[in-house]
Amino acid sequence: MFVPRLGPRGAGIALGFLVDVAVGDPRRRHPVAGFGRVAGALERRGYRDARAAGVRHVGILIGALAGAAALTERGAARLGPTATTAATAAATWAALGGATLGNVGLVMAELLETGDQRGARALLPSLCGRDPAQLDADGLTRAAVESVAENTSDAAVAPLLWAAVGGLPGVLGYRGINTLDAMVGHRSPRYARFGWAAARLDDVVNYLPARLSGLLAAACAPLVGGSATAATAAWRDDAARHPSPNAGVVEAGFAGALGVRLGGPTAYRHELQIRPSLGAGPDPTVADLRRAVRLSRAVQAGAAALAVLLAAAVAPGQRRRP
C-alpha cells in the first residue's frame, strides 16, 4: 500500500505537494499570513534598532512555532500512520507556494504580452519586493524571471527538503524563518540591525535547498529547450558574484538553463543594488518568462520526488513492513 511503502512522512509530503499543485494557496486565512500577523504584533512591541532585539524576535517566534509543530507531530504519531500522513500533508501544503508562484508568473507574462504595464507593476509585489514604479517592460520581465527562479527554491524546494528531513518542525520552522526574512531581513535603515538574525538564519536553512535547485535546474534544462552544460557553467562562473549566497546559485542556474542574461541594476524601495550579470545570453523576453515557469514546475516535481524518497529513507520509525 501507499503509506507502508513510503512511510507516513513520505506519503504526507507527496499528498501535500499534489494538493498544492491542484489548488495552490488558500485565498483566505492562510496559516503563513496568520504567522505574519503574530510576528508583526510582536515586532511592534519588541522592536529595537539592535541585533540582540532581532535575535530575540526570531528566537521567540521560531522556537514557539517549532515547539508547537513537534507537539502536533507527536500527537499524530500516537494516533497512527494515517494521522501522521494527514498532519504532514497539511503542513507541507501550508508551507508550499510553488503552484501559486507559477500561476502568478503566467499572469505576469500575459499582462506583459498585452502591453498592460500598469497591471504588471501592480502584480509584481506578489513575486518580489522590488520597486515596480521604476521598471519598464524589460525590467518587469527580468524581475519576474529572477523571482520565479529564486522563489522556486524558497517556496518549493526548501519546504519539501525540510519536510523530508525534519517533519512538521522542519517544514513549519523553515517557513517561519523564510517569512521573517521576507518581513525584516532586508537592508533598509529600520531593519539593517534588527533583521540581521532573520536574514542570516534564512541563508543557513536555504543553503542546501538552493544548491539542489541549481542541480535540478540543470537536469531539467532540456525540457525547456535549454542546456544542462550552460546551466552549470553559469552557476560556476557567475553565482559567487551575487550578493546572496543562495539566490545567486538558483538565478545563475536558471539563466544558463534558459540561455538568457539576468542581473544588473535592481531597485528596491530602500536601495538600488547593481548586481552582476548572470548567464551569457540576451535579456529575457516574455517567452522566456513562460519557459521559466515551465522550468520551475519541472524543478518542483523533481524536488518532490526526491523529498518523498528521502523521507522514506530517513524518517525514524516511519515505515512499516509490507
XYZ file of C-alpha atoms in Angstrom:
322
model
C 0.000 0.000 0.000
C 0.979 3.666 -0.476
C 1.610 4.612 3.168
C 3.552 1.487 4.227
C 5.901 1.727 1.240
C 6.652 5.428 1.558
C 6.125 5.781 5.276
C 3.624 8.262 6.706
C 6.014 11.202 6.273
C 6.796 10.418 2.638
C 3.125 9.830 1.856
C 2.217 13.118 3.550
C 4.808 15.059 1.548
C 3.521 13.539 -1.696
C -0.080 14.341 -0.784
C 0.742 17.896 0.317
C 2.613 18.554 -2.914
C -0.258 17.224 -5.029
C -2.761 19.392 -3.140
C -0.571 22.439 -3.779
C -0.417 21.593 -7.499
C -4.185 21.151 -7.626
C -5.417 24.135 -5.615
C -2.434 26.389 -4.779
C -2.553 28.683 -1.769
C -5.818 29.216 0.122
C -7.343 32.598 -0.712
C -8.271 33.354 2.899
C -6.874 32.527 6.321
C -3.543 31.263 5.047
C -1.517 29.955 8.018
C 1.569 31.841 6.809
C -0.395 35.094 6.830
C -1.534 34.326 10.364
C 2.073 33.767 11.440
C 2.984 37.060 9.772
C 0.322 38.914 11.765
C 1.644 37.457 15.014
C 5.203 38.376 14.003
C 4.114 41.910 13.163
C 2.408 42.328 16.525
C 5.485 41.042 18.360
C 7.705 43.373 16.354
C 5.606 46.387 17.329
C 6.117 45.515 20.982
C 9.751 44.406 20.902
C 11.437 46.351 18.113
C 14.782 47.913 18.937
C 17.424 49.076 16.486
C 19.817 46.354 17.634
C 20.862 42.863 16.586
C 20.087 41.462 20.025
C 16.444 42.512 19.678
C 16.270 40.798 16.291
C 17.799 37.608 17.691
C 15.202 37.616 20.473
C 12.402 38.250 17.945
C 13.425 35.294 15.776
C 14.101 33.017 18.738
C 10.694 33.558 20.332
C 8.723 33.106 17.114
C 10.597 30.160 15.622
C 11.005 28.447 18.966
C 7.265 28.640 19.626
C 6.379 27.543 16.090
C 8.765 24.580 16.031
C 7.720 23.545 19.533
C 4.033 23.556 18.616
C 4.808 21.603 15.446
C 6.764 18.986 17.418
C 3.876 18.525 19.850
C 1.455 18.151 16.932
C 3.696 15.583 15.268
C 3.986 13.526 18.458
C 0.235 13.645 18.953
C -0.357 12.485 15.375
C 2.166 9.650 15.810
C 0.217 8.373 18.826
C -2.939 8.268 16.687
C -1.250 6.221 13.981
C 0.261 6.494 10.497
C -2.862 7.910 8.855
C -2.874 10.849 11.268
C 0.846 11.429 10.671
C 0.277 11.372 6.915
C -2.585 13.863 7.210
C -0.649 16.218 9.507
C 2.425 16.121 7.259
C 0.305 16.747 4.178
C -1.398 19.750 5.788
C 1.907 21.246 6.959
C 3.587 20.661 3.600
C 0.718 22.263 1.717
C 0.692 25.239 4.082
C 4.447 25.748 3.608
C 4.498 25.356 -0.175
C 3.924 28.213 -2.593
C 5.136 26.677 -5.834
C 1.823 26.389 -7.656
C 0.855 29.972 -6.880
C 4.322 31.113 -7.947
C 3.866 29.548 -11.372
C 0.337 30.875 -11.763
C 1.385 34.433 -10.905
C 4.323 34.141 -13.310
C 1.974 33.211 -16.136
C -0.411 36.057 -15.319
C 2.568 38.429 -15.384
C 3.538 37.066 -18.812
C 0.005 37.646 -20.063
C -0.035 41.239 -18.828
C 3.327 41.995 -20.416
C 2.323 40.296 -23.648
C -0.738 42.532 -23.959
C 1.214 45.673 -23.051
C -0.539 46.173 -19.703
C 2.443 47.563 -17.801
C 0.215 49.140 -15.170
C -1.269 45.760 -14.343
C 2.180 44.152 -14.386
C 3.526 46.756 -11.945
C 0.567 46.135 -9.635
C 1.209 42.380 -9.732
C 4.987 42.472 -9.225
C 4.834 42.754 -5.388
C 3.217 39.305 -5.421
C 6.539 37.985 -6.738
C 9.209 40.156 -5.116
C 9.993 43.259 -3.098
C 11.333 45.445 -5.898
C 10.051 48.908 -6.697
C 7.798 48.398 -9.752
C 7.422 52.128 -10.399
C 10.997 52.266 -11.700
C 10.662 49.351 -14.145
C 9.722 49.323 -17.813
C 8.501 46.222 -19.658
C 12.006 44.750 -19.966
C 12.722 45.428 -16.305
C 9.449 43.843 -15.243
C 10.213 40.781 -17.344
C 13.684 40.355 -15.852
C 12.373 40.875 -12.314
C 9.698 38.239 -12.874
C 12.142 35.669 -14.272
C 14.587 36.241 -11.414
C 11.790 35.983 -8.851
C 10.411 32.790 -10.357
C 13.914 31.319 -10.157
C 14.684 32.377 -6.588
C 11.246 31.501 -5.240
C 11.352 28.061 -6.830
C 13.946 27.294 -4.176
C 12.440 29.335 -1.331
C 8.782 28.435 -1.839
C 9.017 24.857 -3.105
C 12.343 23.024 -2.982
C 13.307 24.150 0.519
C 9.952 23.318 2.181
C 9.960 19.879 0.544
C 13.517 19.151 1.663
C 12.901 20.343 5.217
C 9.680 18.312 5.409
C 11.665 15.223 4.418
C 14.450 15.616 6.971
C 12.615 17.407 9.786
C 8.940 16.508 9.576
C 6.484 19.084 10.911
C 9.036 21.070 12.971
C 11.357 21.160 9.972
C 8.884 22.330 7.356
C 6.973 24.783 9.548
C 10.142 26.088 11.183
C 11.604 26.684 7.736
C 8.505 28.523 6.548
C 8.562 30.696 9.663
C 12.232 31.606 9.117
C 11.651 32.411 5.460
C 8.620 34.547 6.326
C 10.589 36.525 8.892
C 13.363 37.072 6.355
C 10.804 38.494 3.911
C 9.383 40.757 6.618
C 12.510 42.100 8.305
C 15.586 40.565 6.669
C 16.425 43.368 4.255
C 18.869 46.249 4.386
C 16.549 49.174 4.947
C 17.506 51.642 7.700
C 14.871 50.160 10.030
C 15.938 46.539 9.610
C 19.688 46.652 8.930
C 20.369 45.534 12.516
C 17.015 44.208 13.737
C 16.649 41.971 10.659
C 20.213 40.611 10.740
C 19.340 37.387 12.582
C 16.398 36.570 10.300
C 18.493 37.145 7.169
C 21.465 35.089 8.371
C 19.287 32.216 9.567
C 17.455 32.202 6.243
C 20.825 31.959 4.466
C 21.688 28.897 6.553
C 18.420 26.983 6.071
C 18.375 27.703 2.329
C 21.995 26.752 1.639
C 21.406 23.126 0.610
C 17.972 23.681 -0.989
C 19.403 26.401 -3.253
C 22.116 24.068 -4.484
C 19.634 21.256 -5.027
C 17.538 23.740 -7.010
C 20.568 24.606 -9.129
C 21.248 20.935 -9.844
C 17.621 20.283 -10.739
C 17.502 23.361 -12.982
C 20.472 21.977 -14.912
C 18.940 18.498 -15.097
C 15.589 19.874 -16.309
C 17.048 22.433 -18.749
C 16.491 20.222 -21.837
C 12.754 20.167 -21.028
C 12.577 23.891 -21.879
C 14.971 23.797 -24.812
C 17.982 24.673 -22.694
C 21.350 23.180 -21.889
C 22.466 21.488 -18.687
C 26.030 22.412 -19.536
C 25.155 26.105 -19.868
C 23.269 25.986 -16.565
C 26.206 24.507 -14.660
C 28.639 26.901 -16.380
C 26.607 29.944 -15.343
C 26.431 28.605 -11.787
C 30.190 28.029 -11.712
C 31.167 31.332 -13.305
C 28.605 33.824 -12.014
C 26.786 32.698 -8.855
C 29.503 33.685 -6.374
C 29.369 37.326 -7.521
C 25.713 37.673 -6.499
C 25.158 39.410 -3.109
C 23.086 36.454 -1.879
C 24.919 33.134 -1.344
C 21.760 31.240 -2.271
C 19.763 33.343 -4.740
C 22.857 33.646 -6.929
C 23.040 29.874 -7.346
C 19.417 29.486 -8.405
C 19.243 32.598 -10.596
C 22.508 31.719 -12.361
C 21.312 28.158 -12.893
C 18.029 29.354 -14.385
C 19.814 31.950 -16.533
C 22.085 29.292 -18.007
C 19.259 26.791 -18.430
C 17.114 29.361 -20.248
C 20.011 30.813 -22.263
C 19.381 34.377 -21.019
C 21.214 37.047 -19.049
C 19.908 38.081 -15.658
C 21.246 40.573 -13.106
C 22.082 44.273 -13.434
C 20.577 47.296 -11.650
C 17.938 46.144 -9.151
C 15.780 48.790 -7.482
C 14.211 48.273 -4.080
C 12.296 50.917 -2.197
C 15.130 51.274 0.287
C 18.142 50.994 -2.060
C 19.466 50.450 -5.580
C 21.701 47.407 -5.999
C 23.988 46.960 -9.000
C 24.094 43.212 -9.391
C 26.485 41.233 -11.599
C 25.357 39.636 -14.842
C 24.283 36.014 -14.589
C 24.421 33.925 -17.759
C 25.705 34.773 -21.200
C 22.575 35.135 -23.338
C 20.302 38.047 -24.311
C 17.914 39.778 -21.924
C 14.857 37.626 -21.134
C 11.656 38.039 -23.116
C 8.074 37.258 -22.178
C 8.501 33.889 -23.904
C 11.463 33.238 -21.599
C 9.281 34.069 -18.602
C 6.860 31.363 -19.692
C 9.804 28.962 -20.082
C 10.987 29.926 -16.594
C 7.603 28.909 -15.192
C 7.819 25.556 -17.001
C 11.329 25.035 -15.687
C 10.196 25.956 -12.169
C 7.400 23.392 -12.294
C 9.786 20.694 -13.504
C 12.245 21.510 -10.712
C 9.437 21.400 -8.150
C 8.282 17.979 -9.363
C 11.836 16.655 -9.224
C 12.301 18.032 -5.721
C 9.022 16.463 -4.574
C 10.089 13.041 -5.855
C 13.460 13.321 -4.133
C 11.860 14.528 -0.886
C 9.448 11.584 -0.805
C 12.294 9.115 -1.332
C 14.453 10.871 1.265
C 11.644 10.860 3.821
C 11.062 7.156 3.272
C 14.769 6.526 3.840
C 15.480 8.721 6.873
C 12.263 9.242 8.851
C 12.725 7.257 12.092
C 10.067 4.668 12.784
C 8.000 5.781 9.810
C 7.984 2.692 7.643
C 6.053 -0.448 8.254
C 6.758 -3.899 6.947
C 4.668 -4.767 3.873
